[in-house]
Amino acid sequence: MISKVIEELEDPSLHLPRILCLHGGGTNAKIFRTQCRVLRAHLKSAFRLCFADAPFYSQAGPDVTSVYKEYGPFRRWLRWKPEHPEIEAATAVRCIEKSLETAMREDDMKGATGEWVGLLGFSQGAKMAASLLFRQQVREEKLGRHGVGTNFRFGILLAGRGPLVSLDPELVMTPSLVDAAHLGFQIFPDRRRKEHVLRLPTVHVHGMRDQGLNLHRQLLEQYCEEGSTRLVEWDGHHRVPIETKVVTAIVKHILAVAQGAGVLAT
């Protein structure tokens, strides 16, 4: 009992609800933790953020080496270039799951006890976060609550783009989704169909100077149910915001979504 009290005094976040954080392609957990330093500071009284490393090695992502050249090795969740080695979808999913399980288990070993309640991702990590939420949703619909395995309540998607990745293609696979082995897709979603739509609450953050803005809007408008989303637009490029005014707006939406999901008291 005494040792537990000492641990919590040393790290007061150990008991807080946890958010699993997924870095972008061509970076890693250490870099993403640094990129999220202002966001972490604003959330530290409400959530514990845990950062996972993607399973596959990669060249550095755009603009990464200008600041984080010495922070390698760099990693990715999915293929995004033709030169990335081909892999079977089922193998890719197993590797992704192992990486997530490792990060969560290591956080448990540090003494953290909070429930895993959310996912936060940037760029490719945002695509993966949304896809994990979508898998949870599909599993609950088709297998029941006992067959889900996770209980994430919301997602925070920073500069995330479609399409969603079907991590359980045997349960759901439509032309609007891709599996974990593919680079991308050519078929835009049929707005009349809903099999590909994520209904769990999400907070979207879009940089208005980001070259991928149209694709980020596609994820919001075509892959997320209307009424389930919140949007923060800011005057920035493809990066994690660190400006106090922007981060404050993001945190306001995160706390509101968490309260609506019953994670935090109102």
Coordinates of C-alpha atoms in Angstrom, one line a residue:
M1 CA 0.0 0.0 0.0
I2 CA 2.8 2.4 1.0
S3 CA 4.7 1.7 -2.3
K4 CA 1.5 2.4 -4.3
V5 CA 1.0 5.7 -2.6
I6 CA 4.7 6.7 -3.3
E7 CA 4.3 5.7 -7.0
E8 CA 1.2 7.9 -7.3
L9 CA 2.9 10.8 -5.6
E10 CA 5.8 10.5 -8.0
D11 CA 3.5 10.1 -11.1
P12 CA 0.0 11.5 -10.3
S13 CA -1.2 10.3 -13.8
L14 CA -1.1 6.6 -12.9
H15 CA -4.7 6.4 -12.0
L16 CA -6.1 8.6 -14.7
P17 CA -8.1 7.3 -17.7
R18 CA -5.7 6.5 -20.6
I19 CA -5.4 7.6 -24.2
L20 CA -3.3 5.5 -26.6
C21 CA -1.4 7.7 -29.0
L22 CA -0.3 6.7 -32.5
H23 CA 2.4 8.6 -34.3
G24 CA 2.5 9.5 -38.0
G25 CA 4.3 7.6 -40.7
G26 CA 8.1 7.9 -40.7
T27 CA 8.4 9.0 -37.0
N28 CA 8.1 7.1 -33.7
A29 CA 6.6 7.2 -30.2
K30 CA 9.5 9.3 -28.8
I31 CA 9.1 11.9 -31.5
F32 CA 5.3 12.0 -31.2
R33 CA 5.5 12.4 -27.4
T34 CA 7.7 15.5 -28.0
Q35 CA 5.4 16.8 -30.7
C36 CA 2.4 16.5 -28.3
R37 CA 4.2 18.2 -25.4
V38 CA 1.8 21.2 -25.2
L39 CA -1.3 19.0 -25.6
R40 CA 0.0 16.6 -22.9
A41 CA 0.5 19.6 -20.6
H42 CA -3.1 20.8 -21.1
L43 CA -4.5 17.3 -20.5
K44 CA -2.3 16.1 -17.7
S45 CA -4.9 16.6 -15.0
A46 CA -7.6 14.6 -16.9
F47 CA -5.8 11.9 -18.9
R48 CA -2.6 9.8 -19.0
L49 CA -1.2 9.6 -22.6
C50 CA 0.6 6.5 -23.6
F51 CA 2.6 6.5 -26.9
A52 CA 3.0 3.4 -29.0
D53 CA 5.7 2.5 -31.6
A54 CA 4.5 1.3 -35.0
P55 CA 5.7 -2.2 -36.0
F56 CA 7.4 -1.5 -39.3
Y57 CA 10.6 0.4 -39.9
S58 CA 10.5 3.3 -42.4
Q59 CA 12.5 6.1 -43.9
A60 CA 11.8 9.4 -42.1
G61 CA 8.6 11.2 -42.9
P62 CA 8.4 14.7 -44.5
D63 CA 10.2 17.4 -42.5
V64 CA 11.1 14.9 -39.7
T65 CA 14.9 14.9 -40.2
S66 CA 15.0 18.7 -40.0
V67 CA 14.3 18.5 -36.3
Y68 CA 14.4 14.9 -35.2
K69 CA 17.3 13.5 -37.3
E70 CA 18.9 11.8 -34.3
Y71 CA 15.6 10.3 -33.0
G72 CA 15.5 7.2 -35.2
P73 CA 14.7 4.5 -36.0
F74 CA 11.7 5.8 -37.8
R75 CA 8.5 3.7 -38.1
R76 CA 5.2 3.3 -39.9
W77 CA 1.9 1.6 -39.4
L78 CA 1.0 1.0 -43.0
R79 CA 2.5 1.0 -46.5
W80 CA 2.3 4.4 -48.2
K81 CA 5.0 4.1 -50.8
P82 CA 5.5 1.4 -53.6
E83 CA 9.0 0.7 -52.2
H84 CA 7.6 -0.4 -48.9
P85 CA 7.8 -4.2 -48.7
E86 CA 4.5 -6.0 -49.6
I87 CA 2.9 -7.8 -46.7
E88 CA -0.3 -9.9 -46.3
A89 CA -3.1 -8.0 -44.6
A90 CA -3.5 -10.5 -41.8
T91 CA 0.2 -10.4 -41.0
A92 CA 0.1 -6.6 -41.0
V93 CA -2.8 -6.6 -38.6
R94 CA -1.1 -9.0 -36.2
C95 CA 2.0 -6.8 -36.2
I96 CA 0.0 -3.7 -35.5
E97 CA -1.9 -5.5 -32.7
K98 CA 1.4 -6.7 -31.1
S99 CA 2.8 -3.1 -31.1
L100 CA -0.4 -1.7 -29.4
E101 CA -0.5 -4.6 -26.9
T102 CA 3.2 -4.0 -26.0
A103 CA 2.7 -0.3 -25.4
M104 CA -0.3 -0.9 -23.2
R105 CA 1.3 -3.7 -21.3
E106 CA 4.5 -1.7 -20.7
D107 CA 2.3 1.2 -19.3
D108 CA 0.6 -1.3 -17.0
M109 CA 4.1 -2.4 -15.8
K110 CA 4.8 1.2 -14.9
G111 CA 2.0 1.1 -12.4
A112 CA -0.7 2.7 -14.5
T113 CA -4.2 1.5 -13.7
G114 CA -6.6 3.8 -15.6
E115 CA -9.1 2.5 -18.1
W116 CA -8.1 2.8 -21.8
V117 CA -10.8 5.2 -23.0
G118 CA -9.5 6.9 -26.2
L119 CA -7.2 7.0 -29.2
L120 CA -5.2 9.9 -30.5
G121 CA -3.4 9.9 -33.7
F122 CA -1.5 12.2 -36.1
S123 CA -1.5 11.7 -39.9
Q124 CA -1.1 8.0 -40.6
G125 CA -1.6 7.4 -36.9
A126 CA -5.0 9.2 -37.1
K127 CA -6.0 6.9 -39.9
M128 CA -5.1 4.0 -37.7
A129 CA -6.9 5.4 -34.7
A130 CA -10.1 5.9 -36.7
S131 CA -9.7 2.4 -38.1
L132 CA -9.3 0.8 -34.7
L133 CA -12.5 2.6 -33.5
F134 CA -14.3 1.4 -36.6
R135 CA -13.1 -2.2 -35.9
Q136 CA -14.4 -2.0 -32.4
Q137 CA -17.8 -0.7 -33.7
V138 CA -18.1 -3.5 -36.2
R139 CA -17.1 -6.2 -33.8
E140 CA -19.7 -5.0 -31.3
E141 CA -22.4 -5.0 -34.0
K142 CA -21.6 -8.4 -35.3
L143 CA -20.1 -10.3 -32.3
G144 CA -21.7 -8.5 -29.4
R145 CA -20.0 -6.6 -26.5
H146 CA -18.1 -9.8 -25.4
G147 CA -16.3 -10.1 -28.7
V148 CA -14.9 -6.6 -28.9
G149 CA -11.8 -6.7 -26.8
T150 CA -11.5 -2.9 -26.4
N151 CA -13.7 -0.2 -25.0
F152 CA -12.4 3.0 -26.5
R153 CA -15.1 5.8 -26.3
F154 CA -13.7 8.4 -28.6
G155 CA -10.9 9.4 -31.0
I156 CA -8.8 12.5 -31.6
L157 CA -7.7 12.7 -35.2
L158 CA -5.0 15.2 -36.1
A159 CA -4.6 15.6 -39.8
G160 CA -6.1 12.2 -40.5
R161 CA -7.2 11.1 -44.0
G162 CA -9.4 8.4 -45.5
P163 CA -10.0 5.7 -46.4
L164 CA -10.5 3.7 -43.2
V165 CA -8.6 0.4 -43.0
S166 CA -10.7 -2.7 -42.4
L167 CA -8.7 -4.6 -39.7
D168 CA -11.3 -7.4 -39.7
P169 CA -12.0 -7.8 -43.5
E170 CA -13.8 -11.1 -42.8
L171 CA -16.4 -9.1 -40.8
V172 CA -16.7 -6.0 -43.1
M173 CA -15.1 -5.2 -46.4
T174 CA -16.6 -2.7 -48.9
P175 CA -15.1 -0.8 -51.9
S176 CA -14.9 2.2 -49.6
L177 CA -12.4 0.5 -47.3
V178 CA -8.9 -0.9 -47.8
D179 CA -7.2 -3.8 -46.0
A180 CA -3.9 -3.3 -44.1
A181 CA -1.8 -4.5 -47.1
H182 CA -2.8 -1.8 -49.6
L183 CA -1.4 1.6 -50.4
G184 CA -4.7 3.3 -51.1
F185 CA -7.9 3.2 -53.1
Q186 CA -9.5 4.7 -56.1
I187 CA -13.2 4.4 -55.2
F188 CA -14.8 7.2 -53.2
P189 CA -17.5 6.2 -50.7
D190 CA -21.1 5.9 -51.8
R191 CA -22.9 8.4 -49.6
R192 CA -26.0 6.4 -49.7
R193 CA -24.4 3.4 -48.0
K194 CA -23.3 3.4 -44.3
E195 CA -21.2 0.2 -43.9
H196 CA -18.0 2.2 -43.9
V197 CA -19.2 5.0 -41.5
L198 CA -17.7 5.4 -38.0
R199 CA -20.2 6.5 -35.4
L200 CA -18.1 6.7 -32.3
P201 CA -17.3 10.3 -31.3
T202 CA -14.3 11.9 -32.9
V203 CA -12.5 15.3 -32.6
H204 CA -10.9 16.3 -35.9
V205 CA -8.0 18.8 -36.2
H206 CA -7.3 20.3 -39.6
G207 CA -4.4 22.6 -40.5
M208 CA -5.8 25.1 -43.1
R209 CA -2.3 25.2 -44.9
D210 CA -2.0 21.4 -44.9
Q211 CA -1.6 20.1 -48.5
G212 CA -3.7 17.1 -47.5
L213 CA -6.6 19.2 -46.2
N214 CA -9.1 17.9 -48.8
L215 CA -8.3 14.3 -47.8
H216 CA -8.7 15.2 -44.1
R217 CA -12.1 16.7 -44.8
Q218 CA -13.0 13.5 -46.7
L219 CA -12.4 11.4 -43.6
L220 CA -14.6 13.8 -41.5
E221 CA -17.4 14.1 -44.0
Q222 CA -17.5 10.7 -45.7
Y223 CA -16.3 8.3 -43.1
C224 CA -17.7 9.7 -39.8
E225 CA -21.4 10.0 -39.0
E226 CA -22.8 13.5 -39.0
G227 CA -23.4 14.7 -35.5
S228 CA -20.7 12.5 -34.0
T229 CA -17.8 14.8 -34.8
R230 CA -16.2 18.0 -33.6
L231 CA -13.8 20.1 -35.7
V232 CA -11.0 22.4 -34.9
E233 CA -9.5 24.3 -37.9
W234 CA -6.2 26.2 -37.4
D235 CA -3.9 28.3 -39.5
G236 CA -1.1 25.7 -39.8
H237 CA 0.7 23.1 -42.0
H238 CA 1.0 19.4 -41.5
R239 CA 2.1 19.2 -37.9
V240 CA 0.8 18.8 -34.4
P241 CA -0.3 22.2 -33.1
I242 CA 1.7 23.7 -30.2
E243 CA 0.1 27.2 -30.1
T244 CA -1.7 27.7 -26.8
K245 CA -4.9 29.2 -28.4
V246 CA -5.2 26.2 -30.8
V247 CA -4.4 23.6 -28.2
T248 CA -6.9 25.1 -25.7
A249 CA -9.6 24.8 -28.4
I250 CA -8.7 21.2 -29.0
V251 CA -8.7 20.3 -25.3
K252 CA -12.1 21.9 -24.9
H253 CA -13.6 19.6 -27.4
I254 CA -11.7 16.5 -26.0
L255 CA -13.1 17.2 -22.6
A256 CA -16.6 17.7 -23.9
V257 CA -16.5 14.5 -25.9
A258 CA -15.1 12.6 -22.9
Q259 CA -17.8 14.0 -20.6
G260 CA -20.5 13.0 -23.2
A261 CA -19.1 9.5 -23.3
G262 CA -19.2 9.2 -19.5
V263 CA -15.4 9.1 -19.1
L264 CA -15.2 12.3 -17.1
A265 CA -17.7 13.8 -14.7
T266 CA -19.6 16.8 -16.0

